[in-house]
PDB file of C-alpha atoms in Angstrom:
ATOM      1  CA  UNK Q  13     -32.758 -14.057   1.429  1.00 52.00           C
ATOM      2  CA  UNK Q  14     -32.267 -10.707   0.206  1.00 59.00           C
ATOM      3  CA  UNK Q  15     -35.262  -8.675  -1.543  1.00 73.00           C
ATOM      4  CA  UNK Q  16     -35.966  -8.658  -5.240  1.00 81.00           C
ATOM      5  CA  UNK Q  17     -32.942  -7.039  -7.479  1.00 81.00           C
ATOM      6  CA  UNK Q  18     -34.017  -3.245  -7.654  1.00 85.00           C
ATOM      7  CA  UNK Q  19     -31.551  -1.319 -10.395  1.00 87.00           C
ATOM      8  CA  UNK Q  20     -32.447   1.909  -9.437  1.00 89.00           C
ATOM      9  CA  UNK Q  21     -30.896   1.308  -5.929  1.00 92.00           C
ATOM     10  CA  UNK Q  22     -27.204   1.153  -6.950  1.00 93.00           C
ATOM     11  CA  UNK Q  23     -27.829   5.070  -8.176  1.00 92.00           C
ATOM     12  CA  UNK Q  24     -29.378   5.901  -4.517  1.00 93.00           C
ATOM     13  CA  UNK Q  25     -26.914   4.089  -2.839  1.00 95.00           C
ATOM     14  CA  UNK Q  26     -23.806   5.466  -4.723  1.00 95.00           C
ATOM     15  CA  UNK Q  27     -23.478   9.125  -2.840  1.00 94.00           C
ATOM     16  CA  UNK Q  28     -23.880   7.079   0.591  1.00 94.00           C
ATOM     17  CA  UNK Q  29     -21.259   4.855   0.132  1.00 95.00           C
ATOM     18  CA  UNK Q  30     -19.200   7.638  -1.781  1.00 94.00           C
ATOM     19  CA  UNK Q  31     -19.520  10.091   1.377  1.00 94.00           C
ATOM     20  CA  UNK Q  32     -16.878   7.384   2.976  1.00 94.00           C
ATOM     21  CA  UNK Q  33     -14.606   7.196   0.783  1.00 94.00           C
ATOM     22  CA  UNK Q  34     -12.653   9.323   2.684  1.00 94.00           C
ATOM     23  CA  UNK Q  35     -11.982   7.192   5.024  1.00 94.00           C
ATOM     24  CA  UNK Q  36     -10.777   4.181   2.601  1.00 94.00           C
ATOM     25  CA  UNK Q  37      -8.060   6.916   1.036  1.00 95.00           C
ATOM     26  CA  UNK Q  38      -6.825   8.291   4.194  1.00 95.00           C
ATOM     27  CA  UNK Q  39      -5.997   4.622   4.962  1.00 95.00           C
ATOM     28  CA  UNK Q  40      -4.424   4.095   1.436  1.00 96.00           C
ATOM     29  CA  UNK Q  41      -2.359   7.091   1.609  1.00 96.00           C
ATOM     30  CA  UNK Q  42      -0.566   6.767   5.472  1.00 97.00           C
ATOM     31  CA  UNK Q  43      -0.239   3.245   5.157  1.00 96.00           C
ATOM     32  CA  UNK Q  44       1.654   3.923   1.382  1.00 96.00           C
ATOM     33  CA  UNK Q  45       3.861   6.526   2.867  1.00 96.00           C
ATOM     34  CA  UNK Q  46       5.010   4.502   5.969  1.00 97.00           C
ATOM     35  CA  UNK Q  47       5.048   1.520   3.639  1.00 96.00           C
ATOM     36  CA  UNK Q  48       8.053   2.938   1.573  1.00 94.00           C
ATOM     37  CA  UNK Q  49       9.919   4.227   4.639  1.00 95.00           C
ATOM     38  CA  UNK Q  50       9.805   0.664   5.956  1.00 96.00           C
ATOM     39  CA  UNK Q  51       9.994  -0.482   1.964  1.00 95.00           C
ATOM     40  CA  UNK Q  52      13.464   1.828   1.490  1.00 92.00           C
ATOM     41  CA  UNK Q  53      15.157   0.640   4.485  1.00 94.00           C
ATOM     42  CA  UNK Q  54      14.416  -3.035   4.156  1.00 95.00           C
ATOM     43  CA  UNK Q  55      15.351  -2.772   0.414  1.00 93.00           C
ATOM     44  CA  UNK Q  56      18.656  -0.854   2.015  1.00 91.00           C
ATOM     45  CA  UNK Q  57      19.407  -3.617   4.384  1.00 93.00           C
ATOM     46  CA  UNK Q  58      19.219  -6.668   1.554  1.00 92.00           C
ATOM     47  CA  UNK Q  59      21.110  -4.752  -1.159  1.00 89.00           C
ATOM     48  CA  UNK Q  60      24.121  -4.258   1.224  1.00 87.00           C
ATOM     49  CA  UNK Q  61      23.386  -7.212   3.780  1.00 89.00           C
ATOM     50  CA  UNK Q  62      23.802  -6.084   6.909  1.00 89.00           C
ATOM     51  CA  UNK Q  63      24.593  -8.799   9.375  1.00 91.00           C
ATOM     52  CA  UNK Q  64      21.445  -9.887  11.333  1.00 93.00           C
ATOM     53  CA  UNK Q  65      19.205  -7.468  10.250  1.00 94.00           C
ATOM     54  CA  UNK Q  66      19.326  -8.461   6.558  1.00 94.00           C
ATOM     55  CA  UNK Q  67      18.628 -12.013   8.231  1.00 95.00           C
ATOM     56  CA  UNK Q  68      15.392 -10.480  10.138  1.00 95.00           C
ATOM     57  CA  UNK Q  69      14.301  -8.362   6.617  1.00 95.00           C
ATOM     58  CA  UNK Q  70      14.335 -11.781   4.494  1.00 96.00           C
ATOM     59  CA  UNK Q  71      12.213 -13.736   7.647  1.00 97.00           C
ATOM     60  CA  UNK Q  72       9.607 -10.421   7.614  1.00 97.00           C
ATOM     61  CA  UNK Q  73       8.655 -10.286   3.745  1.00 96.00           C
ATOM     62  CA  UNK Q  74       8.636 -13.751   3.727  1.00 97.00           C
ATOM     63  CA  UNK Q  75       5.853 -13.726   6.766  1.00 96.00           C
ATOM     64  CA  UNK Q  76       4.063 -11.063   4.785  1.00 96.00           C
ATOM     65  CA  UNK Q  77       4.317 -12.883   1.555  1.00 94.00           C
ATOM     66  CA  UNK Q  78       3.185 -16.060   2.875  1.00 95.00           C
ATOM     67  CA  UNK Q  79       0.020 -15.373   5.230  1.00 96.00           C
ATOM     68  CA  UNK Q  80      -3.238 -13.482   4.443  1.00 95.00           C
ATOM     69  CA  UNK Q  81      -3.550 -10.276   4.930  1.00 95.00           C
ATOM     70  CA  UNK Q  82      -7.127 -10.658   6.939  1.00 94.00           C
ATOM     71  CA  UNK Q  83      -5.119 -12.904   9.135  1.00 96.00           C
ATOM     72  CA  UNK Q  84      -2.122  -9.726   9.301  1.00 96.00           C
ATOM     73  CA  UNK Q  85      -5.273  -7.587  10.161  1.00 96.00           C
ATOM     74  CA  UNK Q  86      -5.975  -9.351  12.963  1.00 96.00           C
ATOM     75  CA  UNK Q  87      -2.689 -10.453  14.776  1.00 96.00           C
ATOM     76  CA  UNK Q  88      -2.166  -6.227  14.653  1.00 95.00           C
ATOM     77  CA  UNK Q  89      -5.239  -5.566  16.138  1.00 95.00           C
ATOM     78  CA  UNK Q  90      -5.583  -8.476  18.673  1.00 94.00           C
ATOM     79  CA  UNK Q  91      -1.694  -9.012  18.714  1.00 94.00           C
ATOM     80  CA  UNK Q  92      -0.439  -5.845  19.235  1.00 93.00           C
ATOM     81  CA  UNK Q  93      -2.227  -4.360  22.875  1.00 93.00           C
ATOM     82  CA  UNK Q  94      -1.702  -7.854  24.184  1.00 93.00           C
ATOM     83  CA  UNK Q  95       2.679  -7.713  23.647  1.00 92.00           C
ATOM     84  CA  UNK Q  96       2.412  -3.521  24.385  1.00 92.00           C
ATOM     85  CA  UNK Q  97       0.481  -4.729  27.575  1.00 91.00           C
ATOM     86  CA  UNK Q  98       3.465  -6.829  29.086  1.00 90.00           C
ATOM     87  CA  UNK Q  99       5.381  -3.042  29.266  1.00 89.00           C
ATOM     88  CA  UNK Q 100       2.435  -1.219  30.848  1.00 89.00           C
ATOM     89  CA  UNK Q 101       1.063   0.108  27.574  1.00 90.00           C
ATOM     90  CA  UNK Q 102      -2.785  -0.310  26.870  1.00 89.00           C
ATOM     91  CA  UNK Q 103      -3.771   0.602  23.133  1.00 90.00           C
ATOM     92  CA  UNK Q 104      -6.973  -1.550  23.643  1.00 84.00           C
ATOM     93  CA  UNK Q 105      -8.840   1.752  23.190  1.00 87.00           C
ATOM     94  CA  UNK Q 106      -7.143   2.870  20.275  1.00 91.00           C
ATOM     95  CA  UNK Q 107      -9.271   3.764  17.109  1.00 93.00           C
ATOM     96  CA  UNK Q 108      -9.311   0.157  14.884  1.00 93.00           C
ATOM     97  CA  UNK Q 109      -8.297   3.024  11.964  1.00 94.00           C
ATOM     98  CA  UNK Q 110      -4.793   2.649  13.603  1.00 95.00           C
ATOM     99  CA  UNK Q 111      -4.760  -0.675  13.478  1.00 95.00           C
ATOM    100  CA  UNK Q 112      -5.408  -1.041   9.669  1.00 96.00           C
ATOM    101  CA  UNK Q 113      -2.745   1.572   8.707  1.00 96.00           C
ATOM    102  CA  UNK Q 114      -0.376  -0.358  10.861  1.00 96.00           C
ATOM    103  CA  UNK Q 115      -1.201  -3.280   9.283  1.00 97.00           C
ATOM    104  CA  UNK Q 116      -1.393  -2.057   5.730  1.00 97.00           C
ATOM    105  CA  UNK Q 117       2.051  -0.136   5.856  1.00 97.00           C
ATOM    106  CA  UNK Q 118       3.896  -3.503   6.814  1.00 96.00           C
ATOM    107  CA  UNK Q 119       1.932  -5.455   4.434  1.00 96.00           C
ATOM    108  CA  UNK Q 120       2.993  -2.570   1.685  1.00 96.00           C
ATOM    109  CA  UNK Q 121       6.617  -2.434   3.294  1.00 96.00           C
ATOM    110  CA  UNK Q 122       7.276  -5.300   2.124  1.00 96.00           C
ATOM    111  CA  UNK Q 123       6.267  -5.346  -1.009  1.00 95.00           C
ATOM    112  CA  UNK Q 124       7.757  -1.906  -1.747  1.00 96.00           C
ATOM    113  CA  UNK Q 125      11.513  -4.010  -0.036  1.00 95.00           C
ATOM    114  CA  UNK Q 126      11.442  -6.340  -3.078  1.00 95.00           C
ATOM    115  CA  UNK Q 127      10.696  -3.699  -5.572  1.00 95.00           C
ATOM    116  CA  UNK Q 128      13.032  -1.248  -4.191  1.00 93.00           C
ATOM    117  CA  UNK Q 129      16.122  -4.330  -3.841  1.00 92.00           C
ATOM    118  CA  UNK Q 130      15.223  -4.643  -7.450  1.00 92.00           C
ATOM    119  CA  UNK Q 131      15.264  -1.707  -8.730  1.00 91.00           C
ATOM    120  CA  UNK Q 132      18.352  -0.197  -6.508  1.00 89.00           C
ATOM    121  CA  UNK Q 133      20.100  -3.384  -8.216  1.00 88.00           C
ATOM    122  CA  UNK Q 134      19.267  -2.765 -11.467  1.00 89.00           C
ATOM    123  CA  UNK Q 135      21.242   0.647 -11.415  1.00 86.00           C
ATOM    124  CA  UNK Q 136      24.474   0.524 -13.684  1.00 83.00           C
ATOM    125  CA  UNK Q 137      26.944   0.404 -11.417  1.00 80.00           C
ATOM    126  CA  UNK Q 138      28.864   2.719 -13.842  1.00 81.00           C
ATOM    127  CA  UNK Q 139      27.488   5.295 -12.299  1.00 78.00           C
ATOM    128  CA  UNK Q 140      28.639   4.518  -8.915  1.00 79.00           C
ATOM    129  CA  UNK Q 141      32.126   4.764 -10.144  1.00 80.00           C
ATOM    130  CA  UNK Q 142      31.621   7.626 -11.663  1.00 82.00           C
ATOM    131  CA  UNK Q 143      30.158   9.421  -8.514  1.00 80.00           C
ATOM    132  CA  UNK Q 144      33.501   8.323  -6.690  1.00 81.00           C
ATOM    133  CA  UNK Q 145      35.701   9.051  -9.039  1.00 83.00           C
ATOM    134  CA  UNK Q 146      34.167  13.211  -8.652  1.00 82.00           C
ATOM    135  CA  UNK Q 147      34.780  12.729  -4.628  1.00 82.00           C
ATOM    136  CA  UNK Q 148      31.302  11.443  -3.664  1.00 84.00           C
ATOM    137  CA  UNK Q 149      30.711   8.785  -0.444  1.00 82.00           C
ATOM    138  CA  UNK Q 150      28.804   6.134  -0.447  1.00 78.00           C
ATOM    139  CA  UNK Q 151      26.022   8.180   1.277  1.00 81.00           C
ATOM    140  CA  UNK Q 152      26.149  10.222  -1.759  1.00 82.00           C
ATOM    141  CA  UNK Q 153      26.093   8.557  -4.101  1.00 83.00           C
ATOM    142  CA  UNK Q 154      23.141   6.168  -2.603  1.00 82.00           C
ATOM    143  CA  UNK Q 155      20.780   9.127  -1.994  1.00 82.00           C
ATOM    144  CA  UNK Q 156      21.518  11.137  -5.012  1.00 84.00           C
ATOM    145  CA  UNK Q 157      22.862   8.900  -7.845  1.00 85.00           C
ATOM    146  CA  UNK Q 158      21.050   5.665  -7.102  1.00 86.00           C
ATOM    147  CA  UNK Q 159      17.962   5.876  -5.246  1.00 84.00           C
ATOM    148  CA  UNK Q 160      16.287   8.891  -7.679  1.00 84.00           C
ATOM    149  CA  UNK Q 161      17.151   5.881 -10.101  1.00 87.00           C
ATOM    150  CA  UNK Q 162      15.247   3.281  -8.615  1.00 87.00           C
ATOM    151  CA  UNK Q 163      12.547   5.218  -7.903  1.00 85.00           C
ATOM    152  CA  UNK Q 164      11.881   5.550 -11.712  1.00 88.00           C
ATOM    153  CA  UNK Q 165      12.776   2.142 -12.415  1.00 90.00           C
ATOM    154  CA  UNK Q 166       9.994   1.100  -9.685  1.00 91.00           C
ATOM    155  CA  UNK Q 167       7.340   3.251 -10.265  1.00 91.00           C
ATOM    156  CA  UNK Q 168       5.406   0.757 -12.322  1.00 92.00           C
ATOM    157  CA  UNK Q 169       5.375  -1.615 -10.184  1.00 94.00           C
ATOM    158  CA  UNK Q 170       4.639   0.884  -7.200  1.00 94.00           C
ATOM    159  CA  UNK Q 171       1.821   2.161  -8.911  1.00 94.00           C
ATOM    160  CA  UNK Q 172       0.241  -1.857  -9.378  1.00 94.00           C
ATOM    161  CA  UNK Q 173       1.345  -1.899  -5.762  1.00 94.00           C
ATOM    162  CA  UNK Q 174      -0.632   0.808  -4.572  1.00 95.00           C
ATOM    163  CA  UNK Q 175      -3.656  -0.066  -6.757  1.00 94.00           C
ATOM    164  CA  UNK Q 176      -3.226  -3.999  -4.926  1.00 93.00           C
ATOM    165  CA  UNK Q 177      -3.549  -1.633  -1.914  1.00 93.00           C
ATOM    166  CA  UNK Q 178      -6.260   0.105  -2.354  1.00 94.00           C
ATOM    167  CA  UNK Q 179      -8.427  -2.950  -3.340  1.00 90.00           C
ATOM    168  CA  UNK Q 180      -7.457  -4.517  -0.564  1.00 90.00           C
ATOM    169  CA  UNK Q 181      -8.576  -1.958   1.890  1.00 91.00           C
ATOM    170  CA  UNK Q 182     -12.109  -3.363   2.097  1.00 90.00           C
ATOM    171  CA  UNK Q 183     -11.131  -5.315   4.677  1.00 92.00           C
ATOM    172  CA  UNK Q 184     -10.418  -2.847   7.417  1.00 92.00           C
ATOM    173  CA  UNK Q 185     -14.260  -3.181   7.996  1.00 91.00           C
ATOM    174  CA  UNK Q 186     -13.653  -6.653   9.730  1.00 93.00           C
ATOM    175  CA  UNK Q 187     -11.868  -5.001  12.691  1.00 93.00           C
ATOM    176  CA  UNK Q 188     -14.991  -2.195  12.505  1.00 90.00           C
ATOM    177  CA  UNK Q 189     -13.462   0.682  10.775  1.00 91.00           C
ATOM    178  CA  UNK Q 190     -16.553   2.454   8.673  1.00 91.00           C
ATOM    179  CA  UNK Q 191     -14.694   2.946   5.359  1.00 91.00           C
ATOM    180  CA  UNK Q 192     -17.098   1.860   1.937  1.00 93.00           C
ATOM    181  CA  UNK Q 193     -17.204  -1.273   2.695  1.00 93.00           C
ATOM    182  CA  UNK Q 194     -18.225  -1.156   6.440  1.00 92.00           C
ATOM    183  CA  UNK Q 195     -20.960   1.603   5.296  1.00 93.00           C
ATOM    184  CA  UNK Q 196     -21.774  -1.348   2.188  1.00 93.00           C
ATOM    185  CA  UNK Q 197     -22.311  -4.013   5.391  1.00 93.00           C
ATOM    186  CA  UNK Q 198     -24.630  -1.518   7.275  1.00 93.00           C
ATOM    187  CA  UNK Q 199     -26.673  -0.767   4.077  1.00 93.00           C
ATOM    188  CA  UNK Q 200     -27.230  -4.555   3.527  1.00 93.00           C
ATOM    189  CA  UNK Q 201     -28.514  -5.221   6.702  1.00 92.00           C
ATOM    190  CA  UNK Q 202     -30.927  -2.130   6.935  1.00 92.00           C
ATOM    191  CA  UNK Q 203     -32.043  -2.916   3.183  1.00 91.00           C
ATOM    192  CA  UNK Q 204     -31.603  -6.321   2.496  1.00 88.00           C
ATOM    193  CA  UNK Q 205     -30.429  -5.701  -1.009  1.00 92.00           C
ATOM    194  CA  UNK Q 206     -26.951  -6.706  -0.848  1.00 92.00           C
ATOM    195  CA  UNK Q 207     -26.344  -6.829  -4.733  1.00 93.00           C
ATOM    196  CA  UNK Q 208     -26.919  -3.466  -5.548  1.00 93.00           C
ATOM    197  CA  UNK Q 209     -24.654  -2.297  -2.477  1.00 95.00           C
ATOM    198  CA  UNK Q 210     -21.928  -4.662  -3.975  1.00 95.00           C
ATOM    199  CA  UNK Q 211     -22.469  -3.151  -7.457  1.00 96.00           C
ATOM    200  CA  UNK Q 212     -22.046   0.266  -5.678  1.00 96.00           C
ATOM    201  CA  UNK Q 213     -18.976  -0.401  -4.154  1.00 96.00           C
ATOM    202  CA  UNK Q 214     -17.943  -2.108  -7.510  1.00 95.00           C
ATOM    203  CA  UNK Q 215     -18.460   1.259  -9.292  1.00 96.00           C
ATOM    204  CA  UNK Q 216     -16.431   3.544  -7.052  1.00 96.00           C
ATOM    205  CA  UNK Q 217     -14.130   0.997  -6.650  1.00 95.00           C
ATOM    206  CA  UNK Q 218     -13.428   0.742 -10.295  1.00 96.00           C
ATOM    207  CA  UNK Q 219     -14.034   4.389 -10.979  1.00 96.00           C
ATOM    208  CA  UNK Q 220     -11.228   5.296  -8.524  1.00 96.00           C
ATOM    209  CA  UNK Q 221      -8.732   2.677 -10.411  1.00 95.00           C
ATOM    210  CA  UNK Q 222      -9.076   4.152 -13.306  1.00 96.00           C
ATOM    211  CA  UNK Q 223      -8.270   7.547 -11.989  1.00 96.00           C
ATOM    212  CA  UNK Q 224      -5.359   6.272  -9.882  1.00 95.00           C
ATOM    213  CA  UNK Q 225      -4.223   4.421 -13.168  1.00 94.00           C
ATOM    214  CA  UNK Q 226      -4.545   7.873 -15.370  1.00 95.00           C
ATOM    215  CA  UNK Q 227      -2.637   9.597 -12.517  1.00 94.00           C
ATOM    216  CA  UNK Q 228       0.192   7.503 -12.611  1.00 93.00           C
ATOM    217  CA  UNK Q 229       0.477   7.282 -16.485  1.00 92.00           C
ATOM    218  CA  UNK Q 230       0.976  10.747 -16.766  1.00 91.00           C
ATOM    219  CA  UNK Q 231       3.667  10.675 -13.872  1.00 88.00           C
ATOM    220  CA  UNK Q 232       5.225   7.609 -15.168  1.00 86.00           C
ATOM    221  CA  UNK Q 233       5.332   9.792 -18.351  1.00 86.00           C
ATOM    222  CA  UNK Q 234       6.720  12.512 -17.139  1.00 85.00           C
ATOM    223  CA  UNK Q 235       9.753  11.204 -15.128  1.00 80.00           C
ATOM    224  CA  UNK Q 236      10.571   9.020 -18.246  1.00 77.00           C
ATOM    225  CA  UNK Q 237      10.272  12.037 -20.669  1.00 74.00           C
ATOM    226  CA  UNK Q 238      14.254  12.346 -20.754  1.00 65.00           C
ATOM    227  CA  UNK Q 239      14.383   8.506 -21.173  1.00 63.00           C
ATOM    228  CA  UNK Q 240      14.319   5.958 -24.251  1.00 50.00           C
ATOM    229  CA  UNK Q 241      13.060   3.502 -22.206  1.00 45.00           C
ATOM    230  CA  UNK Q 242       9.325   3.295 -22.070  1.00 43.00           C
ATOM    231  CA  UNK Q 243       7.109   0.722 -19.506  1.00 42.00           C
ATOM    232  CA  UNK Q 244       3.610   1.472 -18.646  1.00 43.00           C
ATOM    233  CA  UNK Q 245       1.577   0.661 -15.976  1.00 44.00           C
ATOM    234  CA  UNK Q 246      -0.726  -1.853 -15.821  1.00 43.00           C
ATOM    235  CA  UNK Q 247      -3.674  -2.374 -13.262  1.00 44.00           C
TER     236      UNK Q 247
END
């Protein structure tokens, strides 16, 4: 049993859990920015259905959609240096950080595959014939007509995406990583007073939404400005 509910606690233990913060963005940010390289190409593969490949693409999201992310957590971390060990490569040492961005950048790859297919779809293909009809390829015109496009007509649901994210990085203390959370588990067992070190983490937590949600407002804002079409984001 935990002691008796002390208020004043959540205020002490705020700046300690704060301090690691750090740690839980670092992990949001690399695993976001590998996320929509792996996101882009997937998306690239489905839209234009490359043989095989599209085949794997459609097999991965649907893994990633359909199993836990805990349970992704740990097939990375236990998975991964026991297949890298059949071809003489031993990560078992590697920093369980790793691990979680690995894990986290798939999870968010695929994710960011179904927005992007969406969104690269949702184009007007109008404006694909009118990039070859002024002597533009098809590389061209992906990469300067269509995907700047998408982009804007994703952001929203990026921005929920990466919000989902974020939330869900208090798990990468299960593999040992001391983000928020893993500090949170330490502070409970030295104190006993697991409450207020849940409504600690709850504050930051929610504190950091609602910046991340302002943030992306204003961008979503701003690449809309020459527009009609408004959509907000939504946490």
């Amino acid at each position: 049993m935990g002691k008796a509910f002390d208020p004043s606690l959540i205020v002490d233990f705020i700046p300690t859990l704060i301090y690691y913060l750090g740690v839980t963005l670092q992990i949001l940010a690399a695993s976001v920015l590998l996320g929509m390289v792996i996101g882009i190409a997937a998306a690239i593969l489905r839209v234009f259905r490359i043989p095989v490949l599209n085949q794997f693409v459609i097999l991965y999201i649907s893994f990633i959609r359909g199993t836990p992310i805990l349970i992704q957590l740990f097939l990375v971390f236990y998975g991964l240096p026991a297949i890298l060990l059949f071809i003489n490569i031993d990560i078992s040492r590697m920093d369980a950080l790793y691990f979680v961005i690995i894990t986290y950048a798939f999870n968010n790859g695929a994710h960011f595959a179904e927005i992007f297919r969406g969104a690269i779809k949702a184009v007007d293909y109008g404006q694909t014939e009118a990039a070859y009809s002024v002597g533009m390829n098809d590389s061209q015109n992906f990469f300067r007509i269509v995907l700047p496009q998408a982009v804007r007509i994703a952001f929203p649901n990026i921005a929920n995406s990466i919000i989902g994210s974020l939330k869900d990085t208090s798990l990468a203390f299960t593999i040992g990583v001391m983000d928020m959370m893993g500090r949170g588990e330490t502070l409970i067992a030295a104190t006993a007073h697991a409450l207020e070190v849940y409504l600690s983490l709850a504050v930051i937590y929610y504190a950091v939404v609602l910046l991340f949600e302002k943030i992306f407002r204003l961008y979503e804002k701003r690449i809309n400005r020459h527009h009609s079409v408004d959509v907000s984001v939504t946490g």
